[in-house]
XYZ file of C-alpha atoms in Angstrom:
716
model
C -52.598 -184.251 -33.234
C -54.331 -185.861 -31.037
C -52.327 -186.800 -27.880
C -54.070 -189.018 -26.065
C -50.817 -191.093 -25.285
C -47.943 -190.735 -21.887
C -45.924 -187.937 -20.827
C -43.147 -190.616 -22.025
C -44.678 -190.599 -25.901
C -45.555 -186.863 -26.113
C -41.641 -186.275 -25.563
C -40.774 -188.546 -28.188
C -42.934 -187.371 -30.136
C -42.178 -183.720 -30.384
C -38.294 -185.162 -30.165
C -38.534 -186.722 -33.721
C -40.577 -183.050 -34.415
C -37.816 -180.569 -33.464
C -35.312 -183.998 -35.822
C -37.226 -183.245 -38.858
C -37.854 -179.710 -41.631
C -40.028 -178.455 -43.972
C -42.418 -180.296 -45.838
C -40.730 -183.512 -44.498
C -41.631 -182.212 -40.767
C -45.228 -182.140 -41.846
C -46.330 -185.481 -43.801
C -44.370 -187.376 -40.939
C -46.109 -185.821 -38.407
C -49.311 -186.328 -40.197
C -48.683 -189.470 -40.369
C -47.485 -190.543 -36.717
C -49.725 -188.540 -34.166
C -52.993 -189.704 -36.805
C -52.105 -192.970 -34.675
C -53.643 -191.349 -31.693
C -57.401 -191.960 -32.432
C -58.376 -194.031 -30.049
C -61.366 -194.719 -30.525
C -62.183 -197.770 -32.960
C -58.758 -196.653 -34.345
C -58.158 -198.103 -37.535
C -58.260 -201.492 -38.760
C -55.902 -202.910 -41.286
C -56.912 -206.323 -41.478
C -60.955 -204.703 -42.744
C -60.616 -204.754 -46.887
C -61.996 -200.900 -48.183
C -60.923 -199.137 -51.583
C -58.043 -199.989 -53.523
C -58.351 -196.183 -54.326
C -60.463 -193.234 -53.987
C -60.419 -189.632 -55.694
C -60.170 -186.450 -53.677
C -62.397 -184.072 -55.136
C -60.834 -181.400 -53.528
C -58.202 -179.140 -52.843
C -55.739 -177.248 -50.236
C -55.880 -178.660 -46.263
C -59.127 -180.808 -46.598
C -57.474 -183.096 -49.478
C -54.943 -183.939 -47.384
C -56.697 -184.213 -44.245
C -58.769 -187.290 -46.334
C -55.148 -188.431 -48.448
C -53.778 -188.918 -44.777
C -56.127 -191.510 -43.378
C -55.599 -192.921 -46.725
C -53.215 -194.131 -47.045
C -52.950 -195.555 -42.890
C -56.078 -197.515 -44.510
C -53.764 -198.298 -47.755
C -55.482 -197.019 -49.734
C -54.171 -195.089 -52.848
C -54.591 -191.715 -53.639
C -56.131 -189.735 -56.672
C -55.806 -185.473 -56.466
C -56.903 -183.323 -59.269
C -56.048 -180.196 -59.472
C -56.277 -177.036 -61.512
C -53.136 -174.717 -63.754
C -52.330 -172.770 -60.528
C -52.730 -175.829 -58.456
C -50.271 -178.221 -60.185
C -47.542 -177.749 -57.264
C -50.023 -178.019 -54.505
C -49.282 -179.938 -51.254
C -52.166 -182.063 -52.051
C -51.020 -183.024 -55.706
C -47.971 -184.420 -54.047
C -49.325 -186.400 -50.756
C -51.307 -188.507 -53.994
C -50.586 -191.071 -54.929
C -51.731 -189.857 -58.557
C -52.133 -186.137 -59.873
C -54.098 -185.347 -63.150
C -55.121 -181.222 -64.051
C -59.153 -180.803 -64.818
C -58.592 -177.000 -66.236
C -57.479 -173.392 -65.162
C -58.626 -172.191 -61.435
C -61.741 -170.709 -62.571
C -63.949 -173.124 -60.334
C -66.213 -173.722 -62.876
C -63.760 -174.932 -64.899
C -61.936 -177.271 -62.800
C -63.250 -178.673 -59.494
C -67.098 -178.137 -60.317
C -66.406 -179.451 -63.279
C -68.237 -183.169 -63.352
C -67.308 -184.045 -66.792
C -64.016 -183.620 -66.671
C -63.629 -185.013 -62.643
C -66.227 -188.113 -64.065
C -63.156 -188.515 -67.175
C -60.013 -188.906 -64.540
C -62.663 -191.151 -62.205
C -62.692 -193.029 -65.023
C -59.042 -192.767 -66.251
C -58.153 -193.863 -62.625
C -59.533 -197.014 -62.588
C -60.885 -195.049 -58.657
C -63.478 -196.598 -56.567
C -65.132 -193.928 -54.643
C -64.528 -190.872 -54.613
C -64.318 -188.379 -51.038
C -65.415 -184.761 -52.485
C -64.101 -183.016 -48.724
C -66.284 -179.212 -48.192
C -66.987 -176.892 -50.684
C -67.289 -178.115 -54.529
C -69.290 -180.499 -55.372
C -69.299 -182.498 -52.004
C -73.049 -181.441 -52.044
C -74.224 -181.240 -55.436
C -76.964 -184.468 -55.457
C -76.615 -184.297 -59.611
C -73.170 -185.766 -58.922
C -73.678 -188.209 -56.536
C -76.771 -189.272 -58.713
C -74.022 -189.666 -61.447
C -71.528 -191.527 -59.836
C -74.374 -193.981 -58.294
C -74.733 -195.066 -62.038
C -71.897 -195.025 -62.796
C -70.611 -198.027 -60.559
C -68.936 -195.531 -57.847
C -68.676 -195.227 -54.429
C -69.032 -191.620 -53.071
C -68.561 -191.125 -49.238
C -70.621 -189.309 -48.346
C -74.703 -189.405 -48.139
C -77.848 -190.232 -49.892
C -78.408 -187.852 -53.025
C -82.253 -188.816 -51.822
C -80.739 -187.570 -48.089
C -78.077 -184.371 -49.726
C -81.707 -183.114 -51.744
C -83.098 -183.527 -48.699
C -80.917 -181.263 -46.251
C -78.048 -179.401 -48.337
C -80.927 -177.545 -49.700
C -81.735 -175.166 -47.075
C -85.362 -174.471 -47.656
C -86.130 -178.901 -48.125
C -84.269 -179.041 -45.033
C -86.717 -177.454 -42.303
C -89.898 -178.887 -44.106
C -87.780 -182.347 -43.312
C -87.107 -180.763 -40.272
C -90.841 -179.590 -39.253
C -91.727 -183.394 -40.160
C -89.245 -184.569 -37.390
C -90.533 -182.774 -34.682
C -87.359 -180.468 -34.678
C -87.599 -177.129 -33.138
C -87.158 -174.525 -36.480
C -86.787 -170.728 -37.293
C -90.018 -168.869 -38.330
C -89.184 -168.285 -42.082
C -90.542 -168.396 -45.432
C -90.388 -171.952 -47.244
C -90.813 -171.545 -50.532
C -88.313 -169.433 -52.822
C -87.524 -165.477 -52.809
C -88.727 -164.995 -56.658
C -86.834 -161.178 -56.751
C -85.421 -158.182 -55.047
C -88.889 -156.971 -54.567
C -90.539 -160.578 -53.200
C -87.611 -160.577 -50.780
C -88.549 -157.294 -48.973
C -92.655 -158.454 -48.820
C -91.636 -161.579 -47.168
C -88.915 -159.750 -45.110
C -91.422 -157.294 -44.446
C -94.661 -160.176 -43.229
C -91.176 -162.443 -40.846
C -90.752 -158.306 -39.283
C -86.752 -157.061 -39.503
C -84.052 -158.352 -38.611
C -84.442 -160.778 -41.520
C -80.749 -163.663 -42.475
C -80.858 -163.526 -46.486
C -79.351 -166.973 -47.089
C -78.725 -168.665 -50.324
C -80.227 -172.675 -49.900
C -77.534 -174.450 -51.380
C -75.578 -172.168 -49.619
C -72.631 -172.512 -47.330
C -69.112 -171.989 -45.463
C -70.422 -167.986 -45.270
C -71.394 -167.062 -48.555
C -74.384 -165.661 -50.245
C -75.623 -164.884 -46.518
C -76.107 -161.400 -45.169
C -78.555 -159.603 -42.725
C -80.740 -157.310 -42.858
C -82.256 -154.543 -40.499
C -84.519 -152.612 -43.182
C -85.597 -152.612 -46.940
C -83.012 -151.582 -48.864
C -80.361 -153.846 -46.742
C -82.545 -156.584 -47.442
C -82.388 -155.726 -51.377
C -78.010 -155.610 -51.642
C -78.021 -158.556 -49.587
C -81.033 -160.295 -52.027
C -78.668 -159.190 -54.660
C -75.440 -159.553 -53.855
C -75.737 -162.693 -51.688
C -77.278 -164.135 -54.690
C -74.528 -163.231 -57.507
C -72.040 -164.639 -54.826
C -74.699 -168.366 -54.348
C -73.883 -168.746 -58.080
C -70.583 -168.101 -57.841
C -69.851 -170.484 -55.408
C -72.187 -172.843 -55.350
C -74.231 -172.578 -59.033
C -77.854 -172.110 -57.650
C -79.365 -168.503 -56.482
C -81.942 -169.844 -54.707
C -82.536 -167.935 -51.903
C -84.208 -168.109 -48.308
C -85.098 -165.544 -46.192
C -85.764 -166.444 -42.072
C -86.409 -164.450 -39.212
C -82.828 -163.513 -37.634
C -82.709 -164.216 -33.939
C -80.709 -161.923 -32.527
C -77.667 -162.534 -29.282
C -77.654 -166.406 -29.936
C -74.908 -168.765 -30.002
C -73.805 -170.548 -33.076
C -73.526 -174.278 -31.981
C -73.821 -177.381 -33.981
C -74.079 -181.004 -33.070
C -71.323 -183.640 -35.142
C -73.021 -186.432 -35.708
C -72.850 -190.403 -38.021
C -74.913 -192.505 -39.868
C -74.297 -196.315 -41.378
C -75.784 -197.548 -44.110
C -77.944 -199.511 -41.389
C -80.215 -197.521 -39.228
C -77.776 -196.792 -36.529
C -77.163 -192.819 -36.229
C -74.642 -192.001 -33.659
C -74.121 -187.941 -32.166
C -70.551 -187.008 -31.508
C -70.381 -184.102 -28.559
C -71.391 -180.226 -30.304
C -68.667 -177.369 -31.032
C -69.393 -174.273 -30.393
C -68.290 -172.000 -34.001
C -69.838 -168.311 -31.541
C -67.545 -165.919 -32.887
C -67.797 -165.399 -36.774
C -67.438 -162.343 -38.747
C -68.850 -162.507 -41.887
C -71.206 -165.518 -41.318
C -68.014 -166.988 -41.876
C -66.286 -168.580 -38.573
C -63.370 -167.598 -37.338
C -62.522 -169.591 -34.098
C -64.968 -172.853 -32.471
C -64.228 -174.935 -29.333
C -65.046 -178.353 -27.894
C -67.346 -178.863 -26.187
C -69.149 -175.415 -25.990
C -68.797 -173.420 -21.755
C -72.836 -172.133 -22.162
C -74.302 -176.699 -22.937
C -74.793 -178.401 -20.185
C -74.951 -182.306 -20.142
C -78.916 -182.160 -20.089
C -79.243 -180.009 -23.316
C -76.332 -181.550 -25.534
C -78.665 -184.412 -25.144
C -81.741 -183.250 -25.850
C -79.836 -181.263 -29.277
C -78.412 -184.598 -29.642
C -81.425 -186.676 -29.769
C -82.933 -183.980 -32.053
C -79.576 -184.329 -34.653
C -80.443 -187.854 -33.997
C -83.660 -187.648 -35.257
C -83.133 -185.965 -38.055
C -80.666 -188.638 -39.838
C -82.585 -191.079 -38.795
C -85.904 -189.273 -41.091
C -83.879 -189.337 -43.832
C -82.109 -192.524 -43.674
C -78.696 -190.399 -43.411
C -75.376 -192.690 -43.993
C -72.058 -190.888 -42.944
C -70.815 -187.643 -41.061
C -73.138 -184.497 -41.330
C -73.392 -181.859 -38.962
C -76.482 -180.343 -37.453
C -76.715 -176.278 -37.168
C -78.956 -174.309 -33.997
C -79.030 -171.214 -32.768
C -79.580 -171.005 -29.304
C -80.851 -167.838 -27.453
C -79.682 -166.958 -23.760
C -82.303 -169.195 -22.095
C -80.991 -172.447 -23.827
C -83.465 -172.663 -27.163
C -81.947 -173.678 -29.515
C -83.292 -173.319 -33.165
C -82.459 -175.964 -36.518
C -80.867 -173.778 -38.649
C -79.688 -176.367 -41.866
C -77.891 -179.739 -42.099
C -74.294 -179.834 -43.687
C -74.294 -183.543 -45.372
C -70.185 -183.264 -45.654
C -67.024 -182.729 -43.234
C -67.138 -180.191 -41.603
C -64.254 -177.480 -41.401
C -64.029 -177.911 -38.055
C -64.374 -181.412 -37.034
C -60.350 -181.849 -35.679
C -61.991 -180.898 -32.635
C -64.324 -183.253 -32.726
C -61.807 -185.339 -33.020
C -59.800 -184.485 -30.458
C -62.017 -184.711 -28.073
C -63.970 -187.855 -29.417
C -60.415 -189.945 -30.432
C -62.753 -191.007 -33.276
C -60.639 -190.823 -37.374
C -64.539 -188.959 -39.217
C -62.652 -188.995 -42.305
C -61.777 -193.147 -41.710
C -65.464 -193.370 -40.275
C -67.120 -191.941 -43.021
C -65.040 -194.488 -45.693
C -66.372 -197.017 -43.488
C -69.168 -196.195 -43.967
C -69.139 -196.132 -47.948
C -67.712 -199.065 -48.170
C -71.143 -200.566 -46.399
C -69.726 -201.354 -42.680
C -72.003 -201.241 -40.212
C -70.880 -198.625 -37.076
C -68.848 -200.036 -34.223
C -69.290 -197.368 -31.809
C -72.512 -196.771 -30.102
C -74.141 -193.476 -28.016
C -72.686 -194.694 -24.646
C -68.577 -196.292 -26.170
C -68.533 -192.152 -27.378
C -66.056 -190.214 -25.499
C -65.609 -187.120 -23.801
C -61.979 -185.791 -23.339
C -60.677 -182.399 -22.569
C -61.469 -179.555 -24.287
C -60.901 -178.310 -27.926
C -60.087 -175.321 -29.683
C -59.345 -174.286 -33.559
C -58.091 -170.910 -34.903
C -58.654 -170.621 -39.037
C -55.368 -168.877 -39.986
C -55.904 -166.963 -42.762
C -54.808 -165.290 -45.199
C -56.577 -161.426 -44.470
C -55.216 -158.489 -42.941
C -57.850 -158.633 -39.692
C -57.249 -154.297 -39.619
C -59.456 -154.073 -42.683
C -63.374 -155.437 -41.126
C -61.573 -157.822 -39.252
C -60.014 -159.948 -42.244
C -59.973 -158.586 -46.335
C -57.632 -161.338 -48.518
C -54.346 -161.364 -49.186
C -52.152 -163.176 -51.419
C -48.948 -163.593 -52.501
C -45.578 -166.363 -51.734
C -45.006 -167.976 -48.328
C -40.956 -167.155 -48.212
C -41.060 -168.602 -44.155
C -43.121 -170.573 -43.474
C -42.564 -172.815 -39.882
C -45.688 -174.442 -37.963
C -45.483 -174.825 -34.633
C -45.785 -178.726 -34.260
C -43.825 -179.068 -31.937
C -45.052 -178.082 -29.398
C -48.088 -181.384 -27.575
C -51.096 -181.509 -28.156
C -51.662 -179.215 -31.174
C -52.558 -179.953 -34.663
C -51.970 -177.991 -37.727
C -54.030 -179.202 -40.601
C -52.929 -176.742 -43.623
C -52.538 -177.417 -47.617
C -49.953 -175.073 -48.323
C -46.197 -175.554 -46.761
C -43.407 -172.962 -47.399
C -42.865 -171.775 -51.528
C -46.601 -171.950 -51.481
C -48.455 -169.173 -53.088
C -51.852 -167.867 -51.702
C -54.001 -166.950 -54.968
C -57.304 -164.817 -55.172
C -59.035 -168.182 -57.070
C -59.715 -169.633 -53.800
C -60.094 -169.509 -50.211
C -58.039 -167.592 -48.193
C -57.239 -170.409 -45.408
C -54.036 -170.974 -44.151
C -54.679 -173.266 -41.959
C -56.467 -175.107 -39.167
C -54.147 -174.078 -35.839
C -56.128 -176.532 -33.181
C -55.192 -177.128 -30.015
C -55.943 -179.895 -26.645
C -56.127 -179.722 -23.776
C -57.403 -181.412 -20.309
C -59.265 -178.392 -19.123
C -60.172 -175.190 -21.584
C -57.315 -173.221 -19.595
C -54.948 -175.670 -20.602
C -56.271 -175.787 -24.595
C -56.242 -171.863 -24.193
C -53.046 -171.474 -22.868
C -51.501 -173.572 -25.669
C -52.949 -171.764 -27.783
C -51.800 -168.550 -27.775
C -48.202 -170.543 -26.844
C -48.609 -172.215 -30.458
C -50.193 -169.113 -32.242
C -46.766 -167.002 -30.820
C -45.023 -169.305 -32.413
C -47.053 -169.852 -35.724
C -43.964 -168.184 -38.660
C -46.123 -167.097 -41.196
C -44.084 -164.548 -44.032
C -44.556 -163.612 -47.603
C -48.362 -162.973 -46.751
C -50.418 -160.986 -43.995
C -52.308 -163.221 -41.643
C -55.086 -162.751 -39.196
C -53.304 -164.030 -35.741
C -53.168 -161.068 -34.587
C -56.808 -161.004 -34.166
C -57.008 -164.563 -33.490
C -54.852 -164.038 -30.658
C -55.904 -161.435 -29.026
C -59.336 -162.976 -28.779
C -58.387 -166.131 -26.896
C -57.193 -163.469 -23.941
C -59.861 -161.310 -23.706
C -62.733 -161.149 -20.585
C -65.048 -162.314 -22.993
C -63.681 -165.227 -24.840
C -62.188 -166.565 -21.550
C -65.210 -166.211 -19.835
C -66.846 -167.652 -22.246
C -69.308 -165.255 -23.005
C -69.972 -164.920 -26.239
C -72.947 -164.673 -28.521
C -72.633 -164.186 -33.502
C -71.976 -160.586 -32.447
C -69.310 -160.685 -30.008
C -66.718 -159.518 -33.059
C -68.634 -155.819 -33.859
C -70.166 -156.160 -29.603
C -65.454 -156.190 -28.611
C -64.410 -154.455 -31.241
C -66.827 -151.368 -32.219
C -64.274 -149.437 -33.767
C -62.326 -152.667 -35.861
C -59.579 -154.437 -34.792
C -56.909 -152.005 -34.261
C -54.052 -154.500 -32.834
C -53.096 -155.544 -29.082
C -54.125 -152.653 -26.521
C -50.498 -152.690 -24.219
C -51.272 -152.160 -20.331
C -47.959 -149.441 -19.060
C -46.347 -152.974 -18.159
C -46.999 -154.786 -21.588
C -45.262 -151.348 -23.770
C -42.415 -150.854 -21.557
C -41.329 -155.108 -21.492
C -42.131 -154.605 -25.024
C -39.894 -151.138 -24.831
C -37.566 -153.355 -23.056
C -37.571 -156.366 -25.258
C -37.089 -153.642 -28.912
C -33.995 -152.064 -27.015
C -31.725 -155.377 -25.805
C -32.903 -156.608 -29.675
C -31.161 -152.999 -30.659
C -27.766 -153.297 -28.529
C -28.055 -157.301 -29.485
C -27.944 -156.214 -33.253
C -25.443 -152.883 -31.874
C -22.889 -155.270 -30.465
C -22.958 -157.810 -33.574
C -21.342 -154.645 -35.211
C -18.725 -154.436 -33.146
C -16.779 -157.581 -33.310
C -15.240 -159.816 -36.105
C -15.934 -163.478 -37.008
C -13.304 -165.630 -36.503
C -10.783 -163.302 -35.445
C -10.423 -163.903 -31.208
C -7.719 -162.067 -30.742
C -9.739 -158.010 -32.938
C -12.386 -159.126 -30.787
C -10.018 -158.998 -26.847
C -8.388 -155.484 -28.651
C -12.156 -154.629 -28.932
C -13.073 -155.355 -25.339
C -13.794 -151.840 -23.943
C -16.992 -151.650 -26.774
C -20.407 -149.459 -26.138
C -22.000 -151.696 -23.342
C -24.439 -149.572 -22.784
C -26.582 -147.083 -24.571
C -29.673 -144.546 -24.671
C -32.099 -144.840 -26.799
C -35.314 -143.439 -27.960
C -38.606 -146.286 -28.523
C -41.219 -144.925 -30.805
C -43.648 -146.970 -29.588
C -46.866 -146.169 -31.866
C -46.298 -142.994 -32.090
C -45.120 -142.087 -28.034
C -41.098 -141.118 -27.459
C -39.782 -142.969 -24.445
C -36.594 -142.784 -22.995
C -35.029 -146.671 -22.506
C -31.727 -147.442 -21.361
C -30.265 -150.745 -22.500
C -26.790 -151.860 -20.252
C -25.154 -155.073 -20.399
C -23.649 -155.732 -17.274
C -20.408 -158.262 -16.588
C -23.213 -160.871 -15.851
C -24.887 -161.375 -18.827
C -27.537 -159.682 -18.177
C -29.424 -156.932 -20.044
C -30.868 -154.331 -17.839
C -33.250 -151.843 -18.989
C -33.901 -147.969 -16.978
C -37.907 -147.274 -17.908
C -38.890 -143.700 -15.771
C -36.986 -145.233 -13.411
C -38.412 -148.682 -13.216
C -35.319 -150.912 -14.173
C -36.350 -154.532 -15.917
C -33.883 -157.634 -15.903
C -33.210 -159.347 -19.240
C -31.115 -163.080 -19.688
C -29.159 -161.716 -22.870
C -29.675 -164.691 -24.764
C -31.466 -163.463 -28.476
C -30.250 -164.766 -31.668
C -31.248 -162.466 -34.098
C -31.618 -164.978 -37.500
C -33.921 -167.629 -35.387
C -37.373 -166.364 -36.590
C -39.448 -167.628 -32.975
C -37.259 -166.250 -29.912
C -37.784 -166.638 -26.018
C -37.563 -163.263 -24.610
C -37.498 -163.496 -20.332
C -37.877 -159.962 -18.450
C -38.264 -160.204 -15.027
C -40.034 -163.604 -14.023
C -42.006 -163.215 -17.314
C -41.841 -164.785 -21.089
C -42.051 -163.897 -23.840
C -42.544 -165.279 -27.624
C -41.424 -162.692 -29.769
C -40.849 -162.913 -33.756
C -38.514 -160.416 -35.261
C -40.406 -159.813 -38.431
C -37.122 -156.656 -39.599
C -34.969 -153.867 -39.050
C -34.200 -151.758 -40.987
C -30.921 -149.038 -41.041
C -33.225 -146.816 -40.515
C -34.068 -148.136 -36.440
C -38.031 -149.610 -37.602
C -37.715 -153.054 -36.246
C -40.784 -154.538 -36.991
C -41.930 -157.159 -33.773
C -44.494 -159.396 -33.653
C -45.645 -159.013 -29.530
C -48.959 -160.676 -27.844
C -50.126 -161.764 -31.528
C -49.993 -157.791 -32.961
C -46.764 -156.886 -35.241
C -45.500 -153.749 -33.826
C -43.243 -151.305 -35.480
C -40.988 -149.728 -32.983
C -38.778 -147.300 -33.900
C -35.871 -146.837 -32.016
C -33.101 -144.330 -32.238
C -29.867 -143.183 -30.108
C -30.162 -139.769 -28.574
C -27.642 -138.296 -31.284
C -29.138 -140.214 -34.254
C -32.633 -138.549 -33.041
C -31.550 -134.896 -32.678
C -30.658 -135.348 -36.574
C -33.893 -136.678 -37.120
C -35.667 -133.369 -36.087
C -34.338 -131.694 -38.909
C -35.424 -134.219 -41.555
C -38.428 -132.756 -44.177
C -41.900 -135.044 -43.230
C -43.561 -137.203 -46.672
C -46.825 -135.747 -47.574
C -49.571 -137.907 -46.749
C -51.003 -138.734 -50.232
C -55.545 -137.470 -50.313
C -57.296 -141.231 -51.014
C -60.611 -138.516 -49.875
C -61.406 -138.186 -53.774
C -60.851 -141.640 -54.942
C -61.715 -145.534 -54.645
C -59.063 -147.900 -54.100
C -59.358 -151.567 -54.147
C -59.203 -152.922 -50.896
C -57.111 -156.439 -51.240
C -56.544 -158.283 -55.499
C -59.816 -159.135 -56.854
C -61.529 -159.208 -59.647
C -64.045 -157.034 -60.361
C -67.664 -158.260 -61.195
C -69.687 -155.304 -61.763
C -69.171 -150.731 -62.636
C -71.885 -149.077 -62.017
C -70.708 -145.750 -62.684
C -68.779 -144.075 -65.565
C -67.180 -140.816 -66.234
C -69.467 -137.659 -65.563
C -71.941 -139.129 -63.397
C -72.369 -137.352 -60.295
C -72.284 -139.353 -56.629
C -72.775 -139.056 -53.100
C -70.536 -140.573 -50.324
C -71.359 -143.858 -49.349
C -72.787 -144.623 -53.272
C -72.071 -148.417 -54.743
C -69.713 -147.189 -57.454
C -69.048 -151.534 -58.155
C -68.440 -154.901 -56.836
C -65.248 -156.536 -56.405
C -64.587 -160.140 -56.347
C -61.879 -162.174 -53.536
C -62.253 -165.427 -52.608
C -65.683 -166.506 -53.916
C -66.617 -163.552 -51.720
C -68.826 -160.295 -53.128
C -67.882 -156.911 -51.907
C -68.934 -153.796 -52.683
C -67.174 -150.406 -53.150
C -68.277 -147.096 -52.016
C -67.965 -143.482 -53.509
C -65.664 -141.599 -50.583
C -66.686 -138.488 -51.377
C -69.428 -137.204 -52.979
C -68.726 -135.099 -55.806
C -68.438 -135.978 -60.383
C -66.921 -139.073 -61.210
C -63.911 -138.330 -63.292
C -62.044 -141.976 -64.022
C -63.363 -144.921 -63.963
C -59.686 -146.697 -64.565
C -61.360 -150.481 -64.301
C -63.737 -152.358 -66.390
C -65.706 -156.111 -65.572
C -63.813 -158.939 -65.605
C -60.839 -156.603 -64.437
C -58.125 -158.274 -62.130
C -57.010 -155.503 -59.478
C -54.232 -156.036 -56.968
C -54.921 -154.349 -53.483
C -54.667 -150.404 -53.563
C -54.939 -150.228 -57.047
C -57.062 -146.793 -57.657
C -60.428 -148.264 -59.319
C -62.407 -144.783 -59.354
C -61.001 -140.932 -59.699
C -63.750 -137.997 -58.259
C -63.459 -134.255 -59.031
């Protein structure tokens, strides 16, 4: 939500948010807050399309529908069988099923989508991003059928959407480019030869790719061979085009992109930059606008090159020109995305421009109302991509499940949530695991950071594992706060992978104190009788002081909790005392706990009879075991459950589909040897032998769908 109004407006909006629940709050909030686009707002007297079809799903389909409704345009949603109850289907005026879950049979099936266009009488198609958004053939067919494509021309997509052609065009336009091979890579051996000629490291990537799919960095021949094979498979699966290219990998760069907007009359403007350097597996995790690194002169130079490139190919719509920027602010053309970018909300926040509105106007044939001098840069915006992923596994392995509790933090001023799910939605193996794009705005970067942290702490997601622990930790990490980042940020800051929030001694004692108070609150509640005032008066001598043993991460700490007469808990740990108000509501999904003068936003995820409290604290879920001293003495006599030996098995790290099996029973394998490839959310993942030995059994076949933790290969 873009908050550009007065303080009283913000308070009114927040009040309205709190009065609505569930999907009604989400839908009303999106419609209400989108009215805060103040730069070239929607003119309802301007004639536009009567009906458009959105050839996409999830959050981007919902995003397009939101603006279309504000413009008075009816919308048609398409969906696969597993998306029949999806939010974008509910939001649209009409919805048509186009096939089974596989993208080739549904969202990439042009014939079925064209049939729905004719069936519904849709006058235009918005492709969102991914799927058919950069498919020139699709655009050509639409033009032939007299249906408007809300995006660039087929010529522009062919010239810029293809990474090989785009480098050639960029060179001709005088744009700085990265050294590389401009032709199509034929096979693995050809890839290795090119890599040797350019010099390692190299980037191997799909010509028609995007979103980090079909991309690998290779530092030697072996990695080049493997990277070519896996990237080619991903490209075929995700884009239906497995052509590959190879270029020099710029070490330690920043990934900074320029948002452009063009019309059919030849006008093109740029809408400032976005910093997208925080990535894992070449996919963006956190973006911000503007960049801490770019000065006005560099911004102008990058913007002008982006505009020059767009004008050369007659670009008309929203698009993004991506650059790699080195430590001396030299910038090199990376690629152009001829579509609406995932991270467009932060540009909308700092400019007040509704990019979807602009795309629809341009597709209808209107010239831009905006000149370059009209584009503002207001404050700062940060976007966190909230994924259904386990951040403790390689910075994010997909998670699936049903959201049995889901509350977006949209009641916080200056917070915007672009999502395509709601409570009860299913996160499946078939599509991207994104839950939401959480975007926060502030007058300064620090304000945007503070709001982002509060929003992440207040975001309630139950039913799937999510990456909020990693996102929150990044936002408070020293290098990120100082703006000292590059595309290798994650492996540099977390060389051993993400291990969760590393607590200082004071933070740990605050967690222990809060956990002790939660336990005491639960204990006090169990001592009372609901609606039985007289009995409770008789029992007013209940215990209000406890000596506890609290275990956090295997480290036990003695903690004394006492409830004072003034309604405050007192926590005593190793001679230090903390004062906490007795204001805990164990039924609340989000709890504010004040320890002395510091307020923490926590979530009590679960509590068990064995004393385990699962508490989300500073973004990370901690399992805190709380026992009385008496119970702890009993526990010392309990036998420990034996640990399962996983050294001789290959487990599925995520739910997915087995793409290939490279071993059979009786084969000899060495530690680290590839045994199979599993695909999840359109990404190819190589699984290797955990030890040297002989294959005892293979428990899967190519094409099988497997669950997380399934034993795929056994060794002996």
